Amino acid sequence: MRPIAQAGLEDGYLSATHITWDDTETGRGPTGTAIRTGQPVVARHISAEQSFELWRKAAMQRHYASSVALPLKRDNRVFGALNVYAGEPDAFGDEEVRLLTELADDLAYGITVLRGHVEREQAEERLVESERKYRELVEHACSIILRWTRDGKITFLNEFGQKFFGYSYEEIIGRHVVGTIVPIKDNTGQDLGLLMDRILADPKAFERNVNENMRRSGERVLIAWTNKIVQDDQGNIVEVLSIGMDITELKRAQDELKERNEELRAINRIVSAVTGFLDLKAVLDQVLNEALALVGLEGGTVCLVAPDEVLELAASRAISKATNQDLATSNVRVGDCLCGECARTLKPLILRNREEVLAYATLESTRGDLINFHAAYPLVTANRCVGVLCLFTRTEIKPSEHRLNLLETVTGQLALAIENSQLYEASHRHAVELEQIVAERTGELAQAKERAEAADHIKSAFLANMSHELRTPLNSIIGFTGIILQGLAGPLNSEQSKQLEMVRSSSRHLLALINDVLDISKIEAGQLEVAMERFDLGASINKVLGLVTPLAEKKGLALRAQIAPGLDEAVGDQRRVEQILLNLLNNAIKFTDSGEVALKTELVFDFKSPEGMAGQTAVRLCVSDTGIGIKSDDLTTLFQPFRQIESGLSRNYEGTGLGLAICRRLADLMGGDISAESTWTKGSTFSFTFPLQGSSKS
Amino acid sequence: MKAKILLIEDNEQNRYLLTFLLEQRGHEVVSAMSGSLGLELAAKVSPDLILLDIQLPGMDGYAVARALKSDPRFKSTPIVAVTSYAMVGDKEKVLAAGAEGYIEKPINPETFVTEVERFLRLPGEEAIP
């Protein structure tokens, strides 16, 4: 409970007293009970009153002996209590209570009336305040707030809107939107009067729209509107409430962004064209197209600066026949006209209008090719102008400076691309030239090879022919000598036999010489080949031994042979193996006057052939003699052709001097090896080794 | 065993030499001095064996051998080449042309006839078709 007014009590007493009106100890006093019950409560004797327990002492101190508590009611609702105290006990009889109750009711009525008035005043104040706040909001909002009627008349425009459009409130109220803040036609020619009609016809479709508006100055602005229909009780459209936001700058920024993006894309296209291919013509065509698209111009050229300072046309669009002719016939050089001049100065040259073009007297303008804008950009790399990009238009279009600047930024890259491409083409050209040279040389070589082969063929045919021609007469010499010696043609006396034996021996010797000469000729011609066939090596050795045994016996020499066990088959050229062995044994017998000639055969298990094949199994045939031997100086040239040692010897020892040279070559061809050791006057050992399983060499 | 041998050889002395050696051993020798004459003679005399020089004027020995071997009448008649060619591959070429044997010139007069006789078929022995 809150004390409102008091008299007869010292200040502060009531406000310090705790009284309630609920059914608790503090609420069961006279005041609380009166409020709770709505009935007057009389305390006849405070000193004895049970309900005064809590406050008795305070009341007694102040000499109050009795009291009455009266409820203050309005429409049966208790909102307070009036307490009256008396100094004498039992001061409030029925009559006093009735009178005081009337008083309390009057008091209650008065309070109620007063309170109602106050509340109304407060409500009005709040309303005024609220309106003020909203008005401020509307007036100062950073949005245009507009109300307009069905027929387009403006009924309200907030302060922001007034400032924005440039009208005072008085000026604009009552005016039609179209012609005031809405232009009759927007920039695109759209009839905005019709738009307003459409908004009104179907407001829901136009809750949000963006359209062009107009300031008093005539300046066009772009505004995003939110429209709300205001309807009367019957649902008719009375007004439209529109809230607008100026998005002119936003739109401008967006457009700008879009343009920058487009530019970037254009630049990107140029750069990728430049880096994309190496075919210069294709690159320059694309670059010119992209450059024209970027700056929105009609035509242009790309010229390359040739080493002789002539501008060569590499790509063009919309140029006149005359200009094409000029460039095609090398008429334009560095320093000439617009392009040539910028190739000389390495600086862009831009003629921005007809007057500038005429004043510069470009080749085109002197011929009446009326150009309104003409720009030339040098394509410079490493301080060298490799070409010129030229753009022009005959229309009135003026390219944006910004885009021209952008274009200038990519000219360096373009120059680099031209240089790369030229390098590529040059290297390609060199490659082609090289290929031609190689083809020519190959052709020459092929011819030379053909000639060599033809020569070889002739030589080969000659050798074959010689072989035949030389042997054919020998065939009858040896044949008939044999027939006569055999006695087939009749008896012979001993002298005749002896002489015929000499003929036979000489003819056999001649045959051997012919064979040697043919062999060495074939070696020289690279035509000597060896067969690779399986043959019985043991049998071959025995055959050769059989041939030389009579010779050794005739000279009184011992011929010893030591054949390794298990030596039977080999792969190689049987005839040539026999030839080598026969040659070695014949030599040994020939150069030995006394003592012995020995043949030893052995297997070699880790033979490394001269051609480098290691680890083969080979057979080694060693022929040793006790003959005159070979001086160590002569050992080195022993196997070279026509080197029979000590020319003096050759008279005593028959032979062509070709035998060992032939042997060495044959051994080589079989993947084998032949070598000699000797002690002068004591004898020699010749070793012939060849792989048992043949060689891949032949 | 006496045989009828056709000798095709252009060198007169050699023709004489070989004829002498073969007749000495009782064989009948018919000789021709060129390949084409040899083919004619072969058809006429039906030899048991043909000795064929390789380096002949005009039609060479290889061609003669091939012509003989493509003729059914001589399919089983042995051909022995007698040649002074001594280059590698000559022997193979001769055998490839259809010759059964190969004797190198100069011949050895002591062994020649024996070598030739090795190629004569025994009576009743037929070549495998």
Short mmCIF file of N, CA and C in Angstrom, two decimals, chain A residues 460 463-465 467-469 471-476 478-483 486 488-489 504 508 511 522 527-530 533 575-576, chain B residues 9-14 16-18 20-21 24 53-56 82-88 90 92 104-111:
data_model
loop_
_atom_site.label_atom_id
_atom_site.label_comp_id
_atom_site.label_asym_id
_atom_site.label_seq_id
_atom_site.Cartn_x
_atom_site.Cartn_y
_atom_site.Cartn_z
N SER A 460 82.90 -56.80 -108.77
CA SER A 460 82.49 -58.13 -108.41
C SER A 460 82.42 -59.01 -109.67
N LEU A 463 85.85 -59.71 -110.85
CA LEU A 463 86.50 -60.75 -110.05
C LEU A 463 85.99 -62.14 -110.46
N ALA A 464 84.67 -62.23 -110.60
CA ALA A 464 84.09 -63.51 -110.97
C ALA A 464 84.61 -63.95 -112.33
N ASN A 465 84.67 -62.97 -113.20
CA ASN A 465 85.14 -63.24 -114.55
C ASN A 465 86.60 -63.70 -114.56
N SER A 467 88.22 -64.94 -112.14
CA SER A 467 88.29 -66.23 -111.50
C SER A 467 88.05 -67.32 -112.56
N HIS A 468 87.05 -67.08 -113.36
CA HIS A 468 86.71 -68.06 -114.39
C HIS A 468 87.77 -68.11 -115.48
N GLU A 469 88.11 -66.92 -115.96
CA GLU A 469 89.03 -66.85 -117.10
C GLU A 469 90.40 -67.43 -116.77
N ARG A 471 91.03 -69.63 -114.36
CA ARG A 471 91.02 -71.04 -114.01
C ARG A 471 90.68 -71.95 -115.19
N THR A 472 89.94 -71.43 -116.15
CA THR A 472 89.55 -72.29 -117.27
C THR A 472 90.76 -72.89 -117.99
N PRO A 473 91.76 -72.05 -118.37
CA PRO A 473 92.93 -72.70 -119.00
C PRO A 473 93.66 -73.63 -118.04
N LEU A 474 93.70 -73.26 -116.75
CA LEU A 474 94.40 -74.12 -115.78
C LEU A 474 93.71 -75.48 -115.69
N ASN A 475 92.38 -75.41 -115.89
CA ASN A 475 91.62 -76.65 -115.80
C ASN A 475 92.15 -77.66 -116.83
N SER A 476 92.37 -77.17 -118.05
CA SER A 476 92.85 -78.14 -119.03
C SER A 476 94.33 -78.46 -118.82
N ILE A 478 96.01 -78.58 -115.89
CA ILE A 478 96.12 -79.55 -114.81
C ILE A 478 95.47 -80.88 -115.21
N GLY A 479 94.32 -80.75 -115.89
CA GLY A 479 93.59 -81.96 -116.28
C GLY A 479 94.39 -82.86 -117.22
N PHE A 480 94.88 -82.24 -118.29
CA PHE A 480 95.61 -83.07 -119.25
C PHE A 480 96.92 -83.58 -118.67
N THR A 481 97.58 -82.73 -117.89
CA THR A 481 98.83 -83.19 -117.25
C THR A 481 98.53 -84.43 -116.43
N GLY A 482 97.45 -84.39 -115.71
CA GLY A 482 97.05 -85.52 -114.87
C GLY A 482 96.78 -86.75 -115.71
N ILE A 483 96.05 -86.53 -116.84
CA ILE A 483 95.70 -87.66 -117.70
C ILE A 483 96.98 -88.33 -118.24
N GLN A 486 98.89 -90.09 -115.58
CA GLN A 486 98.25 -91.34 -115.20
C GLN A 486 98.48 -92.44 -116.25
N LEU A 488 97.00 -92.49 -119.06
CA LEU A 488 95.75 -92.75 -119.78
C LEU A 488 95.90 -92.48 -121.27
N ALA A 489 96.89 -91.63 -121.60
CA ALA A 489 97.06 -91.29 -123.01
C ALA A 489 98.23 -92.06 -123.64
N ARG A 504 102.90 -80.01 -113.66
CA ARG A 504 101.76 -80.10 -112.76
C ARG A 504 101.98 -79.27 -111.48
N ARG A 508 99.81 -76.14 -110.32
CA ARG A 508 99.13 -76.10 -109.01
C ARG A 508 99.53 -74.85 -108.24
N LEU A 511 97.78 -72.00 -109.66
CA LEU A 511 96.40 -71.99 -109.17
C LEU A 511 96.32 -71.39 -107.76
N LYS A 522 89.13 -59.86 -103.16
CA LYS A 522 87.81 -59.88 -102.55
C LYS A 522 87.85 -59.19 -101.18
N GLN A 527 84.34 -58.07 -100.19
CA GLN A 527 83.40 -59.08 -100.68
C GLN A 527 83.65 -60.47 -100.15
N LEU A 528 84.70 -60.57 -99.34
CA LEU A 528 85.00 -61.91 -98.84
C LEU A 528 84.00 -62.23 -97.73
N GLU A 529 83.33 -63.32 -97.88
CA GLU A 529 82.37 -63.72 -96.86
C GLU A 529 82.70 -65.12 -96.41
N VAL A 530 82.30 -65.41 -95.18
CA VAL A 530 82.52 -66.77 -94.69
C VAL A 530 81.17 -67.41 -94.42
N GLU A 533 78.45 -72.78 -91.01
CA GLU A 533 77.79 -74.09 -91.10
C GLU A 533 78.42 -75.02 -90.07
N ARG A 575 85.78 -74.74 -95.28
CA ARG A 575 86.82 -74.59 -96.28
C ARG A 575 87.87 -73.58 -95.83
N ARG A 576 87.36 -72.50 -95.19
CA ARG A 576 88.30 -71.43 -94.78
C ARG A 576 89.13 -71.87 -93.58
N GLU B 9 79.30 -77.62 -122.20
CA GLU B 9 80.54 -76.89 -121.86
C GLU B 9 80.98 -76.11 -123.09
N ASP B 10 81.28 -74.82 -122.96
CA ASP B 10 81.62 -74.03 -124.13
C ASP B 10 83.10 -74.10 -124.49
N ASN B 11 83.95 -74.36 -123.49
CA ASN B 11 85.40 -74.38 -123.78
C ASN B 11 85.77 -75.74 -124.38
N GLU B 12 86.35 -75.60 -125.58
CA GLU B 12 86.60 -76.82 -126.35
C GLU B 12 87.56 -77.75 -125.64
N GLN B 13 88.62 -77.20 -125.08
CA GLN B 13 89.63 -78.02 -124.42
C GLN B 13 89.05 -78.73 -123.21
N ASN B 14 88.26 -78.00 -122.47
CA ASN B 14 87.65 -78.61 -121.29
C ASN B 14 86.67 -79.70 -121.72
N TYR B 16 86.86 -81.52 -124.28
CA TYR B 16 87.68 -82.66 -124.68
C TYR B 16 88.19 -83.40 -123.45
N LEU B 17 88.69 -82.62 -122.47
CA LEU B 17 89.27 -83.18 -121.24
C LEU B 17 88.24 -84.05 -120.52
N LEU B 18 87.06 -83.50 -120.29
CA LEU B 18 86.05 -84.21 -119.52
C LEU B 18 85.55 -85.43 -120.31
N PHE B 20 87.18 -87.11 -122.50
CA PHE B 20 88.25 -88.11 -122.46
C PHE B 20 88.19 -88.92 -121.17
N LEU B 21 88.10 -88.18 -120.05
CA LEU B 21 88.11 -88.85 -118.75
C LEU B 21 86.90 -89.77 -118.59
N GLN B 24 87.06 -92.77 -121.01
CA GLN B 24 88.11 -93.66 -120.53
C GLN B 24 87.51 -94.70 -119.59
N ASP B 53 78.32 -76.73 -117.36
CA ASP B 53 79.17 -75.57 -117.04
C ASP B 53 78.22 -74.41 -116.73
N ILE B 54 78.65 -73.49 -115.88
CA ILE B 54 77.74 -72.40 -115.51
C ILE B 54 77.94 -71.19 -116.38
N GLN B 55 79.22 -70.82 -116.57
CA GLN B 55 79.42 -69.61 -117.38
C GLN B 55 79.42 -69.97 -118.86
N LEU B 56 78.22 -69.88 -119.40
CA LEU B 56 78.03 -70.20 -120.81
C LEU B 56 77.64 -68.94 -121.55
N VAL B 82 79.70 -78.02 -113.14
CA VAL B 82 81.17 -77.98 -113.11
C VAL B 82 81.52 -76.53 -113.41
N THR B 83 82.07 -75.88 -112.39
CA THR B 83 82.25 -74.43 -112.60
C THR B 83 83.49 -73.90 -111.94
N SER B 84 83.99 -72.86 -112.55
CA SER B 84 85.16 -72.21 -111.95
C SER B 84 84.72 -71.00 -111.10
N TYR B 85 83.44 -70.81 -111.00
CA TYR B 85 82.98 -69.76 -110.06
C TYR B 85 83.38 -70.18 -108.67
N ALA B 86 83.98 -69.30 -107.93
CA ALA B 86 84.35 -69.69 -106.57
C ALA B 86 83.93 -68.62 -105.56
N MET B 87 83.00 -67.85 -105.96
CA MET B 87 82.56 -66.81 -105.04
C MET B 87 81.58 -67.42 -104.05
N VAL B 88 81.51 -66.76 -102.89
CA VAL B 88 80.57 -67.24 -101.88
C VAL B 88 79.16 -67.17 -102.45
N ASP B 90 77.94 -69.02 -104.81
CA ASP B 90 77.81 -69.64 -106.12
C ASP B 90 77.23 -71.04 -106.01
N GLU B 92 75.46 -72.31 -103.66
CA GLU B 92 74.06 -72.26 -103.24
C GLU B 92 73.16 -71.91 -104.43
N GLU B 104 84.13 -78.23 -108.47
CA GLU B 104 84.82 -76.98 -108.76
C GLU B 104 85.93 -77.21 -109.79
N LYS B 105 86.07 -76.25 -110.67
CA LYS B 105 87.21 -76.26 -111.60
C LYS B 105 88.35 -75.49 -110.95
N PRO B 106 89.62 -75.80 -111.13
CA PRO B 106 90.04 -76.89 -112.02
C PRO B 106 89.75 -78.27 -111.39
N ILE B 107 89.36 -79.18 -112.25
CA ILE B 107 89.02 -80.50 -111.72
C ILE B 107 90.31 -81.28 -111.40
N ASN B 108 90.13 -82.27 -110.53
CA ASN B 108 91.25 -83.17 -110.28
C ASN B 108 91.04 -84.39 -111.19
N PRO B 109 91.92 -84.58 -112.21
CA PRO B 109 91.68 -85.65 -113.18
C PRO B 109 91.68 -87.04 -112.55
N GLU B 110 92.30 -87.17 -111.37
CA GLU B 110 92.37 -88.48 -110.76
C GLU B 110 91.07 -88.85 -110.06
N THR B 111 90.32 -87.84 -109.60
CA THR B 111 89.12 -88.16 -108.81
C THR B 111 87.83 -87.75 -109.52
#
